């Protein structure tokens, strides 16, 4: 088995995989370093394989497929049979079947407060879909103003909590979104916990309300940093206010310090 995993692709297969990766990186506007981190391979390994100086191994190809959430094999001359998928996620993600979670697959307008401007709202797109290779749901962010910070990861839907978890793990660094099941109109409200960039290399833990709105309910969705004078600001702010006013998420005050 180890020999199969370590086996190298042929020159033709390598060219096919490299072309697909370059096209996908350009489409998603992600860097080679970001992809290498997501696939948990070294940047040197990725660059040498993309340049043709060292063929991809099957193990590296599988990791890249999982990171990108797409198949790099099975077409354009790379005729390996599709990887088996039992259509059922592991217990780590809630042991859901694809048929049971098909309702969540799609594109969502995503809103949260802007970290760079306290008066603005940050808007982008989140896509959720099934990954045959990993046999679970995955998400990827798109249309982000700060494309270098685009996130992607796994989706857990356990029955016990009744909530949905969108988790990113980049070399041990985690970001977590916890959102409610959809409301009657399809929105999912919750909380984002991540790291906020500060001065220099300083990173500070931060939490903020977040809303995912089906794109079908937002046909005129506007992305980027939405300032108070923007036409979409009032409606976007109403969504965020509902997160804490319902409340779908609670931000606890700190204890009172008495001298």
mmCIF file of C-alpha atoms in Angstrom:
data_model
loop_
_atom_site.group_PDB
_atom_site.id
_atom_site.type_symbol
_atom_site.label_atom_id
_atom_site.label_comp_id
_atom_site.label_asym_id
_atom_site.label_seq_id
_atom_site.Cartn_x
_atom_site.Cartn_y
_atom_site.Cartn_z
ATOM 1 C CA UNK A 1 0.000 0.000 0.000
ATOM 2 C CA UNK A 2 2.778 2.415 0.888
ATOM 3 C CA UNK A 3 4.363 1.781 -2.472
ATOM 4 C CA UNK A 4 1.116 2.674 -4.248
ATOM 5 C CA UNK A 5 0.724 5.910 -2.258
ATOM 6 C CA UNK A 6 4.352 6.902 -2.906
ATOM 7 C CA UNK A 7 4.184 6.058 -6.624
ATOM 8 C CA UNK A 8 4.803 8.954 -8.977
ATOM 9 C CA UNK A 9 2.492 10.112 -11.732
ATOM 10 C CA UNK A 10 3.531 9.735 -15.323
ATOM 11 C CA UNK A 11 4.665 12.828 -17.212
ATOM 12 C CA UNK A 12 1.305 13.058 -18.964
ATOM 13 C CA UNK A 13 -0.626 12.632 -15.742
ATOM 14 C CA UNK A 14 1.592 15.186 -13.993
ATOM 15 C CA UNK A 15 0.975 17.776 -16.706
ATOM 16 C CA UNK A 16 -2.786 17.245 -16.423
ATOM 17 C CA UNK A 17 -2.831 17.615 -12.642
ATOM 18 C CA UNK A 18 -0.479 20.624 -12.686
ATOM 19 C CA UNK A 19 -2.646 22.412 -15.255
ATOM 20 C CA UNK A 20 -5.803 21.848 -13.199
ATOM 21 C CA UNK A 21 -4.115 23.141 -10.043
ATOM 22 C CA UNK A 22 -2.802 26.290 -11.738
ATOM 23 C CA UNK A 23 -6.241 27.001 -13.225
ATOM 24 C CA UNK A 24 -7.962 26.509 -9.864
ATOM 25 C CA UNK A 25 -5.435 28.717 -8.044
ATOM 26 C CA UNK A 26 -6.013 31.472 -10.575
ATOM 27 C CA UNK A 27 -9.795 31.120 -10.372
ATOM 28 C CA UNK A 28 -9.825 31.264 -6.564
ATOM 29 C CA UNK A 29 -6.987 33.812 -6.398
ATOM 30 C CA UNK A 30 -5.008 31.811 -3.844
ATOM 31 C CA UNK A 31 -1.235 31.639 -3.500
ATOM 32 C CA UNK A 32 0.971 28.570 -3.763
ATOM 33 C CA UNK A 33 1.919 28.977 -0.111
ATOM 34 C CA UNK A 34 -1.736 28.999 0.921
ATOM 35 C CA UNK A 35 -2.487 25.843 -1.100
ATOM 36 C CA UNK A 36 0.594 24.077 0.278
ATOM 37 C CA UNK A 37 -0.489 24.921 3.832
ATOM 38 C CA UNK A 38 -4.035 23.685 3.218
ATOM 39 C CA UNK A 39 -2.762 20.417 1.701
ATOM 40 C CA UNK A 40 -0.150 20.037 4.468
ATOM 41 C CA UNK A 41 2.724 19.684 2.008
ATOM 42 C CA UNK A 42 5.847 21.796 1.664
ATOM 43 C CA UNK A 43 5.889 24.772 -0.681
ATOM 44 C CA UNK A 44 9.012 23.314 -2.308
ATOM 45 C CA UNK A 45 7.190 20.063 -3.117
ATOM 46 C CA UNK A 46 4.296 21.945 -4.709
ATOM 47 C CA UNK A 47 6.505 24.284 -6.747
ATOM 48 C CA UNK A 48 8.738 21.484 -8.070
ATOM 49 C CA UNK A 49 5.715 19.417 -9.113
ATOM 50 C CA UNK A 50 3.994 22.378 -10.802
ATOM 51 C CA UNK A 51 7.175 23.229 -12.703
ATOM 52 C CA UNK A 52 7.721 19.619 -13.791
ATOM 53 C CA UNK A 53 11.000 19.213 -11.922
ATOM 54 C CA UNK A 54 9.524 16.489 -9.701
ATOM 55 C CA UNK A 55 6.376 14.436 -10.464
ATOM 56 C CA UNK A 56 3.437 14.478 -8.093
ATOM 57 C CA UNK A 57 3.049 11.361 -5.971
ATOM 58 C CA UNK A 58 -0.364 9.815 -5.471
ATOM 59 C CA UNK A 59 -0.257 10.824 -1.776
ATOM 60 C CA UNK A 60 0.455 14.466 -2.642
ATOM 61 C CA UNK A 61 -2.272 14.466 -5.292
ATOM 62 C CA UNK A 62 -4.833 13.134 -2.803
ATOM 63 C CA UNK A 63 -3.894 15.834 -0.274
ATOM 64 C CA UNK A 64 -4.281 18.518 -2.928
ATOM 65 C CA UNK A 65 -7.671 17.101 -3.940
ATOM 66 C CA UNK A 66 -8.835 17.322 -0.332
ATOM 67 C CA UNK A 67 -7.505 20.862 0.047
ATOM 68 C CA UNK A 68 -9.153 22.082 -3.163
ATOM 69 C CA UNK A 69 -12.345 20.076 -2.673
ATOM 70 C CA UNK A 70 -12.181 18.725 -6.225
ATOM 71 C CA UNK A 71 -10.879 15.761 -8.199
ATOM 72 C CA UNK A 72 -7.610 16.226 -10.038
ATOM 73 C CA UNK A 73 -7.795 12.724 -11.477
ATOM 74 C CA UNK A 74 -10.280 10.847 -13.653
ATOM 75 C CA UNK A 75 -10.376 13.136 -16.690
ATOM 76 C CA UNK A 76 -8.203 14.629 -19.427
ATOM 77 C CA UNK A 77 -6.166 11.477 -19.862
ATOM 78 C CA UNK A 78 -5.688 10.613 -16.201
ATOM 79 C CA UNK A 79 -7.895 7.541 -16.240
ATOM 80 C CA UNK A 80 -7.806 6.260 -12.686
ATOM 81 C CA UNK A 81 -11.258 5.061 -11.580
ATOM 82 C CA UNK A 82 -13.108 7.403 -9.227
ATOM 83 C CA UNK A 83 -12.313 7.038 -5.544
ATOM 84 C CA UNK A 84 -15.039 5.162 -3.675
ATOM 85 C CA UNK A 85 -17.402 7.383 -1.702
ATOM 86 C CA UNK A 86 -19.922 5.875 0.656
ATOM 87 C CA UNK A 87 -21.809 9.186 0.874
ATOM 88 C CA UNK A 88 -21.631 9.191 4.652
ATOM 89 C CA UNK A 89 -19.483 11.483 6.810
ATOM 90 C CA UNK A 90 -17.512 10.147 9.760
ATOM 91 C CA UNK A 91 -18.561 10.704 13.366
ATOM 92 C CA UNK A 92 -16.029 13.558 13.567
ATOM 93 C CA UNK A 93 -18.388 15.586 11.363
ATOM 94 C CA UNK A 94 -21.707 14.349 12.767
ATOM 95 C CA UNK A 95 -22.118 11.031 10.917
ATOM 96 C CA UNK A 96 -24.495 12.620 8.397
ATOM 97 C CA UNK A 97 -25.356 11.192 4.999
ATOM 98 C CA UNK A 98 -25.210 13.303 1.887
ATOM 99 C CA UNK A 99 -28.919 12.786 1.286
ATOM 100 C CA UNK A 100 -29.686 14.149 4.754
ATOM 101 C CA UNK A 101 -27.688 17.375 4.332
ATOM 102 C CA UNK A 102 -28.329 18.202 0.692
ATOM 103 C CA UNK A 103 -30.422 21.179 1.803
ATOM 104 C CA UNK A 104 -27.311 23.084 2.929
ATOM 105 C CA UNK A 105 -25.374 22.789 -0.335
ATOM 106 C CA UNK A 106 -25.204 26.062 -2.244
ATOM 107 C CA UNK A 107 -23.890 29.623 -2.269
ATOM 108 C CA UNK A 108 -24.427 32.085 0.576
ATOM 109 C CA UNK A 109 -24.012 35.822 1.022
ATOM 110 C CA UNK A 110 -21.921 36.022 4.193
ATOM 111 C CA UNK A 111 -21.992 39.061 6.492
ATOM 112 C CA UNK A 112 -19.917 39.985 9.529
ATOM 113 C CA UNK A 113 -18.596 43.222 11.048
ATOM 114 C CA UNK A 114 -15.523 44.628 9.327
ATOM 115 C CA UNK A 115 -12.369 44.216 11.391
ATOM 116 C CA UNK A 116 -10.721 47.150 9.629
ATOM 117 C CA UNK A 117 -13.579 49.648 10.012
ATOM 118 C CA UNK A 118 -15.827 49.404 13.099
ATOM 119 C CA UNK A 119 -18.685 51.133 11.281
ATOM 120 C CA UNK A 120 -18.612 48.908 8.179
ATOM 121 C CA UNK A 121 -19.896 45.425 7.294
ATOM 122 C CA UNK A 122 -17.726 42.861 5.497
ATOM 123 C CA UNK A 123 -19.566 40.868 2.809
ATOM 124 C CA UNK A 124 -18.411 37.896 0.714
ATOM 125 C CA UNK A 125 -19.623 34.552 -0.665
ATOM 126 C CA UNK A 126 -19.424 31.131 1.023
ATOM 127 C CA UNK A 127 -19.971 27.974 -1.033
ATOM 128 C CA UNK A 128 -20.897 24.701 0.704
ATOM 129 C CA UNK A 129 -20.796 21.426 -1.201
ATOM 130 C CA UNK A 130 -20.107 17.715 -0.950
ATOM 131 C CA UNK A 131 -16.526 16.446 -1.284
ATOM 132 C CA UNK A 132 -16.491 12.916 -2.724
ATOM 133 C CA UNK A 133 -12.840 12.365 -1.859
ATOM 134 C CA UNK A 134 -13.264 13.118 1.842
ATOM 135 C CA UNK A 135 -16.936 12.025 1.966
ATOM 136 C CA UNK A 136 -18.143 15.077 3.855
ATOM 137 C CA UNK A 137 -19.310 18.636 3.325
ATOM 138 C CA UNK A 138 -16.711 21.335 2.749
ATOM 139 C CA UNK A 139 -16.921 25.103 2.409
ATOM 140 C CA UNK A 140 -14.842 27.653 0.543
ATOM 141 C CA UNK A 141 -15.023 31.442 0.660
ATOM 142 C CA UNK A 142 -15.090 33.565 -2.503
ATOM 143 C CA UNK A 143 -15.425 37.215 -3.508
ATOM 144 C CA UNK A 144 -13.394 38.345 -0.490
ATOM 145 C CA UNK A 145 -11.919 41.825 -0.674
ATOM 146 C CA UNK A 146 -8.885 40.461 1.189
ATOM 147 C CA UNK A 147 -8.371 37.420 -1.066
ATOM 148 C CA UNK A 148 -5.146 36.409 0.705
ATOM 149 C CA UNK A 149 -7.206 35.534 3.801
ATOM 150 C CA UNK A 150 -9.735 33.354 1.961
ATOM 151 C CA UNK A 151 -10.709 30.345 4.083
ATOM 152 C CA UNK A 152 -11.910 26.834 3.329
ATOM 153 C CA UNK A 153 -12.505 23.788 5.473
ATOM 154 C CA UNK A 154 -14.942 21.191 6.747
ATOM 155 C CA UNK A 155 -18.589 21.305 7.772
ATOM 156 C CA UNK A 156 -19.860 19.373 10.811
ATOM 157 C CA UNK A 157 -23.584 18.925 11.465
ATOM 158 C CA UNK A 158 -24.063 16.925 14.675
ATOM 159 C CA UNK A 159 -27.591 16.109 15.822
ATOM 160 C CA UNK A 160 -26.864 16.735 19.491
ATOM 161 C CA UNK A 161 -26.264 20.509 19.437
ATOM 162 C CA UNK A 162 -28.578 21.399 16.582
ATOM 163 C CA UNK A 163 -25.909 23.723 15.179
ATOM 164 C CA UNK A 164 -23.565 23.735 12.193
ATOM 165 C CA UNK A 165 -19.794 24.097 12.473
ATOM 166 C CA UNK A 166 -17.557 25.481 9.699
ATOM 167 C CA UNK A 167 -13.973 24.798 10.734
ATOM 168 C CA UNK A 168 -10.654 25.755 9.202
ATOM 169 C CA UNK A 169 -7.405 24.104 10.290
ATOM 170 C CA UNK A 170 -4.259 25.535 8.706
ATOM 171 C CA UNK A 171 -1.132 23.912 10.137
ATOM 172 C CA UNK A 172 -2.831 23.715 13.530
ATOM 173 C CA UNK A 173 -4.238 27.248 13.419
ATOM 174 C CA UNK A 174 -8.009 27.090 13.747
ATOM 175 C CA UNK A 175 -10.922 29.333 12.809
ATOM 176 C CA UNK A 176 -14.455 28.352 13.777
ATOM 177 C CA UNK A 177 -17.933 29.450 12.730
ATOM 178 C CA UNK A 178 -20.928 28.144 14.708
ATOM 179 C CA UNK A 179 -24.281 28.870 13.069
ATOM 180 C CA UNK A 180 -27.898 27.905 13.644
ATOM 181 C CA UNK A 181 -29.941 25.622 11.449
ATOM 182 C CA UNK A 182 -31.706 27.653 8.730
ATOM 183 C CA UNK A 183 -34.550 29.946 9.726
ATOM 184 C CA UNK A 184 -37.868 29.680 7.886
ATOM 185 C CA UNK A 185 -36.451 32.046 5.235
ATOM 186 C CA UNK A 186 -33.159 30.146 4.959
ATOM 187 C CA UNK A 187 -30.679 32.356 6.840
ATOM 188 C CA UNK A 188 -28.194 30.851 9.288
ATOM 189 C CA UNK A 189 -27.084 33.052 12.189
ATOM 190 C CA UNK A 190 -24.193 32.574 14.588
ATOM 191 C CA UNK A 191 -20.735 33.512 15.708
ATOM 192 C CA UNK A 192 -17.262 33.624 14.158
ATOM 193 C CA UNK A 193 -14.124 33.113 16.259
ATOM 194 C CA UNK A 194 -10.814 33.863 14.586
ATOM 195 C CA UNK A 195 -7.612 35.924 14.829
ATOM 196 C CA UNK A 196 -7.568 39.620 13.977
ATOM 197 C CA UNK A 197 -4.436 41.100 12.461
ATOM 198 C CA UNK A 198 -3.070 43.986 14.487
ATOM 199 C CA UNK A 199 0.067 46.050 14.307
ATOM 200 C CA UNK A 200 3.009 44.307 12.693
ATOM 201 C CA UNK A 201 2.785 40.550 13.246
ATOM 202 C CA UNK A 202 0.389 40.836 16.207
ATOM 203 C CA UNK A 203 -2.693 38.584 16.110
ATOM 204 C CA UNK A 204 -5.545 38.945 18.589
ATOM 205 C CA UNK A 205 -8.394 36.447 19.212
ATOM 206 C CA UNK A 206 -11.723 37.996 18.228
ATOM 207 C CA UNK A 207 -15.375 36.908 17.983
ATOM 208 C CA UNK A 208 -18.140 38.523 15.954
ATOM 209 C CA UNK A 209 -21.698 37.829 14.768
ATOM 210 C CA UNK A 210 -22.000 36.259 11.322
ATOM 211 C CA UNK A 211 -24.910 35.503 8.967
ATOM 212 C CA UNK A 212 -25.134 33.215 5.929
ATOM 213 C CA UNK A 213 -27.981 34.141 3.562
ATOM 214 C CA UNK A 214 -28.935 31.929 0.583
ATOM 215 C CA UNK A 215 -27.843 33.710 -2.564
ATOM 216 C CA UNK A 216 -31.281 33.121 -4.028
ATOM 217 C CA UNK A 217 -32.640 35.454 -1.343
ATOM 218 C CA UNK A 218 -30.028 38.078 -2.191
ATOM 219 C CA UNK A 219 -30.009 38.339 -6.010
ATOM 220 C CA UNK A 220 -28.435 41.805 -5.880
ATOM 221 C CA UNK A 221 -25.787 40.870 -3.313
ATOM 222 C CA UNK A 222 -22.922 43.339 -2.970
ATOM 223 C CA UNK A 223 -19.516 42.158 -1.778
ATOM 224 C CA UNK A 224 -16.625 43.913 -0.104
ATOM 225 C CA UNK A 225 -16.541 46.450 2.730
ATOM 226 C CA UNK A 226 -20.032 47.936 2.975
ATOM 227 C CA UNK A 227 -19.906 51.424 4.531
ATOM 228 C CA UNK A 228 -22.867 53.197 6.202
ATOM 229 C CA UNK A 229 -23.542 55.239 3.059
ATOM 230 C CA UNK A 230 -23.846 52.102 0.861
ATOM 231 C CA UNK A 231 -27.303 51.226 -0.510
ATOM 232 C CA UNK A 232 -27.131 47.710 0.999
ATOM 233 C CA UNK A 233 -25.925 48.806 4.443
ATOM 234 C CA UNK A 234 -29.299 49.085 6.190
ATOM 235 C CA UNK A 235 -30.504 45.638 5.108
ATOM 236 C CA UNK A 236 -27.153 44.007 5.931
ATOM 237 C CA UNK A 237 -27.096 45.653 9.354
ATOM 238 C CA UNK A 238 -30.591 44.339 10.093
ATOM 239 C CA UNK A 239 -29.369 40.773 9.523
ATOM 240 C CA UNK A 240 -26.430 41.242 11.891
ATOM 241 C CA UNK A 241 -28.611 42.871 14.555
ATOM 242 C CA UNK A 242 -30.976 39.907 14.447
ATOM 243 C CA UNK A 243 -28.062 37.623 15.345
ATOM 244 C CA UNK A 244 -27.730 39.174 18.804
ATOM 245 C CA UNK A 245 -31.292 40.446 19.315
ATOM 246 C CA UNK A 246 -33.105 37.123 18.821
ATOM 247 C CA UNK A 247 -30.559 35.983 20.145
ATOM 248 C CA UNK A 248 -28.857 33.385 17.946
ATOM 249 C CA UNK A 249 -25.528 34.187 19.645
ATOM 250 C CA UNK A 250 -24.727 35.718 23.038
ATOM 251 C CA UNK A 251 -21.679 37.789 23.864
ATOM 252 C CA UNK A 252 -21.186 37.601 27.624
ATOM 253 C CA UNK A 253 -19.981 40.741 29.449
ATOM 254 C CA UNK A 254 -16.842 40.440 31.531
ATOM 255 C CA UNK A 255 -17.052 40.287 35.330
ATOM 256 C CA UNK A 256 -17.273 43.549 37.224
ATOM 257 C CA UNK A 257 -13.985 44.359 38.902
ATOM 258 C CA UNK A 258 -14.438 46.037 42.299
ATOM 259 C CA UNK A 259 -11.455 47.807 43.870
#
